[in-house]
Amino acid sequence: MSVESFTFPEGDLLIAEVQPSDVPPVRYRGRVFIRIGPRRDIATEAEERILSERRTAFMATFDARPCFSAKIGDIDTNVLRDKYLTPPLGKDLVDTDSRTIEEQMSAVGMYDTDHQCPTNAAIVLFGHKPRRFLPGLYVQYVKFKGEDVTSEVENELQLEGNYCAMLPRLESLLELSVIKKKPVFVSLLREEMVSNYPYTAIRELLLNACLCKHLHKIEYVKSCIM
């Protein structure tokens, strides 16, 4: 909804313009009101079902939705160019691109030109302080002395930041704190190093938990930064 005021010699005029919602149905005091031609009425169950189906058609995935409170300054555009644009296009092509950074980001789904703000994918991957916009974007490592979460905490560490910075640190955490290796006797002249957990399996489990299936663009970035 947009509201504008105009001043004329005859008096002031206030204009309120309401655009159709991209995510219908819209409820007011628990009811859905519709207008079809001259008819203005409360929507029936069938009409609400039609509006709900239309909502699904308009609904974008999480990564493609605009992060309304973010600005271009909240994105580390240097890392975006180096890690996301340069590998597939080549440095020469990126350096000679005359478009603005907003236009370049829009071309790969990282910027919403309609709302003039980065998308959630840009914030997650390249944001300077992504937790300002997505409070749950962090990884917490906790080691308990006992066998359940009510036991005393032995060690705790929290990782945060954009995924380009956080995922390599997560790998280091695996190697230093989670995966433990020790020599095991094999024969009189040979020992073999054995891990408490299979490194590849634990790494894949953690990365899948972080990346989330709805952020499909991150799979490509993961292959560039790992």
Coordinates of C-alpha atoms in Angstrom, one line a residue:
M1 CA 0.0 0.0 0.0
S2 CA 1.3 3.5 -0.9
V3 CA -0.1 6.8 0.5
E4 CA 0.6 10.2 -1.0
S5 CA -0.7 13.7 -0.2
F6 CA -1.3 16.5 -2.6
T7 CA -2.1 20.2 -1.9
F8 CA -4.4 22.2 -4.1
P9 CA -6.0 25.6 -3.8
E10 CA -9.3 23.9 -3.1
G11 CA -7.8 21.8 -0.3
D12 CA -5.6 18.8 0.5
L13 CA -6.0 15.4 -1.1
L14 CA -4.8 12.2 0.3
I15 CA -4.6 9.2 -2.0
A16 CA -4.1 5.6 -0.8
E17 CA -3.3 3.0 -3.5
V18 CA -3.6 -0.7 -2.6
Q19 CA -2.0 -3.2 -4.9
P20 CA -3.0 -6.8 -5.1
S21 CA -1.1 -9.0 -2.8
D22 CA 1.4 -11.6 -4.2
V23 CA 0.6 -13.9 -1.3
P24 CA -3.2 -14.2 -1.1
P25 CA -5.5 -14.7 0.7
V26 CA -5.1 -11.6 2.9
R27 CA -7.2 -11.7 6.1
Y28 CA -8.7 -8.8 8.0
R29 CA -10.1 -9.7 11.4
G30 CA -10.1 -13.3 10.4
R31 CA -12.1 -12.8 7.2
V32 CA -11.1 -12.7 3.5
F33 CA -12.7 -10.0 1.5
I34 CA -12.8 -10.1 -2.3
R35 CA -13.8 -7.9 -5.1
I36 CA -14.8 -9.4 -8.5
G37 CA -16.1 -6.7 -10.8
P38 CA -18.8 -4.8 -9.0
R39 CA -19.2 -7.6 -6.4
R40 CA -17.6 -7.0 -2.9
D41 CA -18.1 -9.8 -0.5
I42 CA -16.6 -12.2 1.9
A43 CA -14.8 -15.1 0.1
T44 CA -16.4 -18.5 0.2
E45 CA -14.4 -21.7 1.0
A46 CA -14.0 -22.4 -2.7
E47 CA -12.8 -18.8 -3.4
E48 CA -10.3 -19.0 -0.5
R49 CA -9.0 -22.3 -2.0
I50 CA -8.4 -20.6 -5.3
L51 CA -6.6 -17.7 -3.6
S52 CA -4.4 -20.2 -1.7
E53 CA -3.5 -22.0 -5.0
R54 CA -2.5 -18.6 -6.4
R55 CA -0.3 -18.0 -3.4
T56 CA 1.6 -21.2 -4.1
A57 CA 2.2 -20.1 -7.7
F58 CA 3.6 -16.7 -6.5
M59 CA 5.7 -18.1 -3.7
A60 CA 9.4 -17.9 -4.3
T61 CA 11.9 -20.1 -2.6
F62 CA 13.7 -18.8 0.5
D63 CA 16.9 -18.0 -1.2
A64 CA 15.2 -16.0 -3.9
R65 CA 13.2 -13.9 -1.6
P66 CA 14.3 -10.3 -0.9
C67 CA 15.9 -9.5 2.5
F68 CA 14.0 -6.2 2.8
S69 CA 16.0 -4.6 5.6
A70 CA 19.4 -5.3 3.9
K71 CA 21.3 -2.9 1.6
I72 CA 24.1 -3.5 -0.9
G73 CA 26.6 -2.3 1.7
D74 CA 25.7 -5.3 3.9
I75 CA 27.2 -7.6 1.2
D76 CA 30.9 -8.4 0.8
T77 CA 30.9 -7.8 -2.9
N78 CA 34.6 -8.5 -3.3
V79 CA 34.1 -12.1 -2.0
L80 CA 31.0 -12.4 -4.2
R81 CA 33.0 -11.6 -7.3
D82 CA 35.9 -13.8 -6.3
K83 CA 34.0 -16.9 -5.1
Y84 CA 30.8 -16.8 -7.1
L85 CA 31.1 -14.8 -10.4
T86 CA 34.8 -15.3 -11.3
P87 CA 35.0 -19.2 -11.3
P88 CA 32.3 -19.8 -14.0
L89 CA 32.8 -16.6 -16.0
G90 CA 36.5 -16.0 -15.8
K91 CA 38.4 -13.0 -14.3
D92 CA 38.7 -11.1 -17.6
L93 CA 35.0 -11.2 -18.3
V94 CA 34.1 -10.1 -14.7
D95 CA 36.6 -7.3 -14.8
T96 CA 35.3 -5.9 -18.1
D97 CA 31.6 -6.1 -17.1
S98 CA 30.3 -2.5 -17.3
R99 CA 27.1 -3.3 -15.3
T100 CA 26.7 -2.1 -11.8
I101 CA 27.2 -4.6 -9.0
E102 CA 23.5 -4.7 -8.3
E103 CA 22.8 -5.6 -11.9
Q104 CA 25.5 -8.3 -11.8
M105 CA 24.0 -9.7 -8.6
S106 CA 20.5 -9.6 -10.0
A107 CA 21.6 -11.7 -13.0
V108 CA 22.5 -14.6 -10.7
G109 CA 19.6 -14.2 -8.3
M110 CA 21.5 -12.4 -5.6
Y111 CA 19.7 -9.0 -5.8
D112 CA 16.0 -8.0 -6.0
T113 CA 15.7 -5.0 -8.4
D114 CA 12.0 -4.5 -7.6
H115 CA 12.7 -3.9 -3.9
Q116 CA 16.3 -2.7 -4.3
C117 CA 17.7 -5.1 -1.8
P118 CA 19.8 -8.3 -1.7
T119 CA 18.2 -11.7 -1.6
N120 CA 18.4 -14.1 1.4
A121 CA 20.9 -16.1 -0.6
A122 CA 23.3 -13.1 -0.8
I123 CA 23.0 -12.5 2.9
V124 CA 23.6 -16.1 3.8
L125 CA 26.6 -16.5 1.5
F126 CA 28.3 -13.1 1.4
G127 CA 26.7 -10.9 4.1
H128 CA 29.0 -8.9 6.4
K129 CA 26.9 -9.6 9.5
P130 CA 24.2 -12.1 8.4
R131 CA 22.9 -12.6 11.9
R132 CA 21.5 -9.1 11.9
F133 CA 18.9 -10.3 9.4
L134 CA 18.8 -14.1 10.1
P135 CA 19.4 -14.6 13.9
G136 CA 19.6 -18.4 13.6
L137 CA 22.5 -18.4 11.2
Y138 CA 25.2 -19.9 13.3
V139 CA 26.7 -23.2 14.3
Q140 CA 27.1 -24.2 17.9
Y141 CA 29.4 -27.0 19.0
V142 CA 28.9 -28.4 22.5
K143 CA 30.7 -31.3 24.1
F144 CA 29.1 -32.8 27.2
K145 CA 30.9 -34.8 29.8
G146 CA 28.0 -37.3 30.1
E147 CA 25.8 -39.0 27.5
D148 CA 22.9 -36.6 27.4
V149 CA 22.3 -32.8 27.1
T150 CA 21.7 -32.4 30.9
S151 CA 25.3 -33.4 31.6
E152 CA 27.9 -30.8 32.5
V153 CA 29.4 -29.0 29.5
E154 CA 33.1 -29.8 28.8
N155 CA 33.7 -27.6 25.8
E156 CA 31.6 -25.1 23.8
L157 CA 32.2 -23.1 20.6
Q158 CA 30.0 -20.9 18.4
L159 CA 30.7 -20.2 14.8
E160 CA 29.0 -17.4 12.9
G161 CA 29.4 -15.3 9.8
N162 CA 28.5 -15.8 6.1
Y163 CA 28.9 -19.3 4.7
C164 CA 32.0 -18.5 2.7
A165 CA 33.8 -17.7 5.9
M166 CA 32.1 -20.2 8.2
L167 CA 32.2 -23.5 6.3
P168 CA 36.0 -23.6 6.1
R169 CA 36.2 -22.9 9.9
L170 CA 33.7 -25.7 10.4
E171 CA 36.0 -28.1 8.7
S172 CA 38.8 -27.0 10.9
L173 CA 36.6 -27.6 14.0
L174 CA 36.0 -31.1 12.8
E175 CA 39.7 -31.8 12.5
L176 CA 40.7 -30.2 15.8
S177 CA 37.8 -31.0 18.2
V178 CA 35.5 -33.7 16.8
I179 CA 37.6 -36.2 14.9
K180 CA 40.1 -37.8 17.2
K181 CA 42.8 -40.2 15.9
K182 CA 44.9 -42.7 17.7
P183 CA 47.3 -45.4 16.7
V184 CA 46.0 -49.0 17.0
F185 CA 48.2 -52.0 17.1
V186 CA 48.1 -54.1 13.9
S187 CA 51.3 -56.2 14.1
L188 CA 54.7 -56.2 15.9
L189 CA 56.1 -53.7 13.4
R190 CA 53.0 -51.8 12.3
E191 CA 50.4 -49.5 13.7
E192 CA 47.4 -48.0 12.0
M193 CA 45.7 -44.6 12.7
V194 CA 42.0 -45.0 13.5
S195 CA 39.4 -42.2 14.0
N196 CA 36.6 -42.2 16.5
Y197 CA 34.2 -41.1 13.6
P198 CA 34.5 -41.4 9.8
Y199 CA 35.6 -37.9 8.8
T200 CA 33.9 -37.9 5.4
A201 CA 30.5 -39.0 6.8
I202 CA 30.6 -36.4 9.7
R203 CA 31.7 -33.6 7.3
E204 CA 28.9 -34.4 4.9
L205 CA 26.3 -34.6 7.7
L206 CA 27.3 -31.1 9.1
L207 CA 27.5 -29.5 5.7
N208 CA 24.1 -30.8 4.7
A209 CA 22.6 -29.5 8.0
C210 CA 24.1 -26.1 7.4
L211 CA 23.4 -25.7 3.7
C212 CA 19.7 -26.6 3.9
K213 CA 17.9 -28.0 0.9
H214 CA 16.1 -24.7 0.1
L215 CA 19.4 -22.8 -0.5
H216 CA 20.2 -24.6 -3.8
K217 CA 22.7 -22.0 -4.9
I218 CA 25.0 -22.7 -1.9
E219 CA 25.9 -26.2 -3.3
Y220 CA 27.8 -24.5 -6.1
V221 CA 29.6 -22.1 -3.7
K222 CA 30.6 -25.0 -1.4
S223 CA 32.5 -26.6 -4.3
C224 CA 34.4 -23.4 -4.9
I225 CA 35.5 -22.6 -1.3
M226 CA 36.2 -26.1 0.0

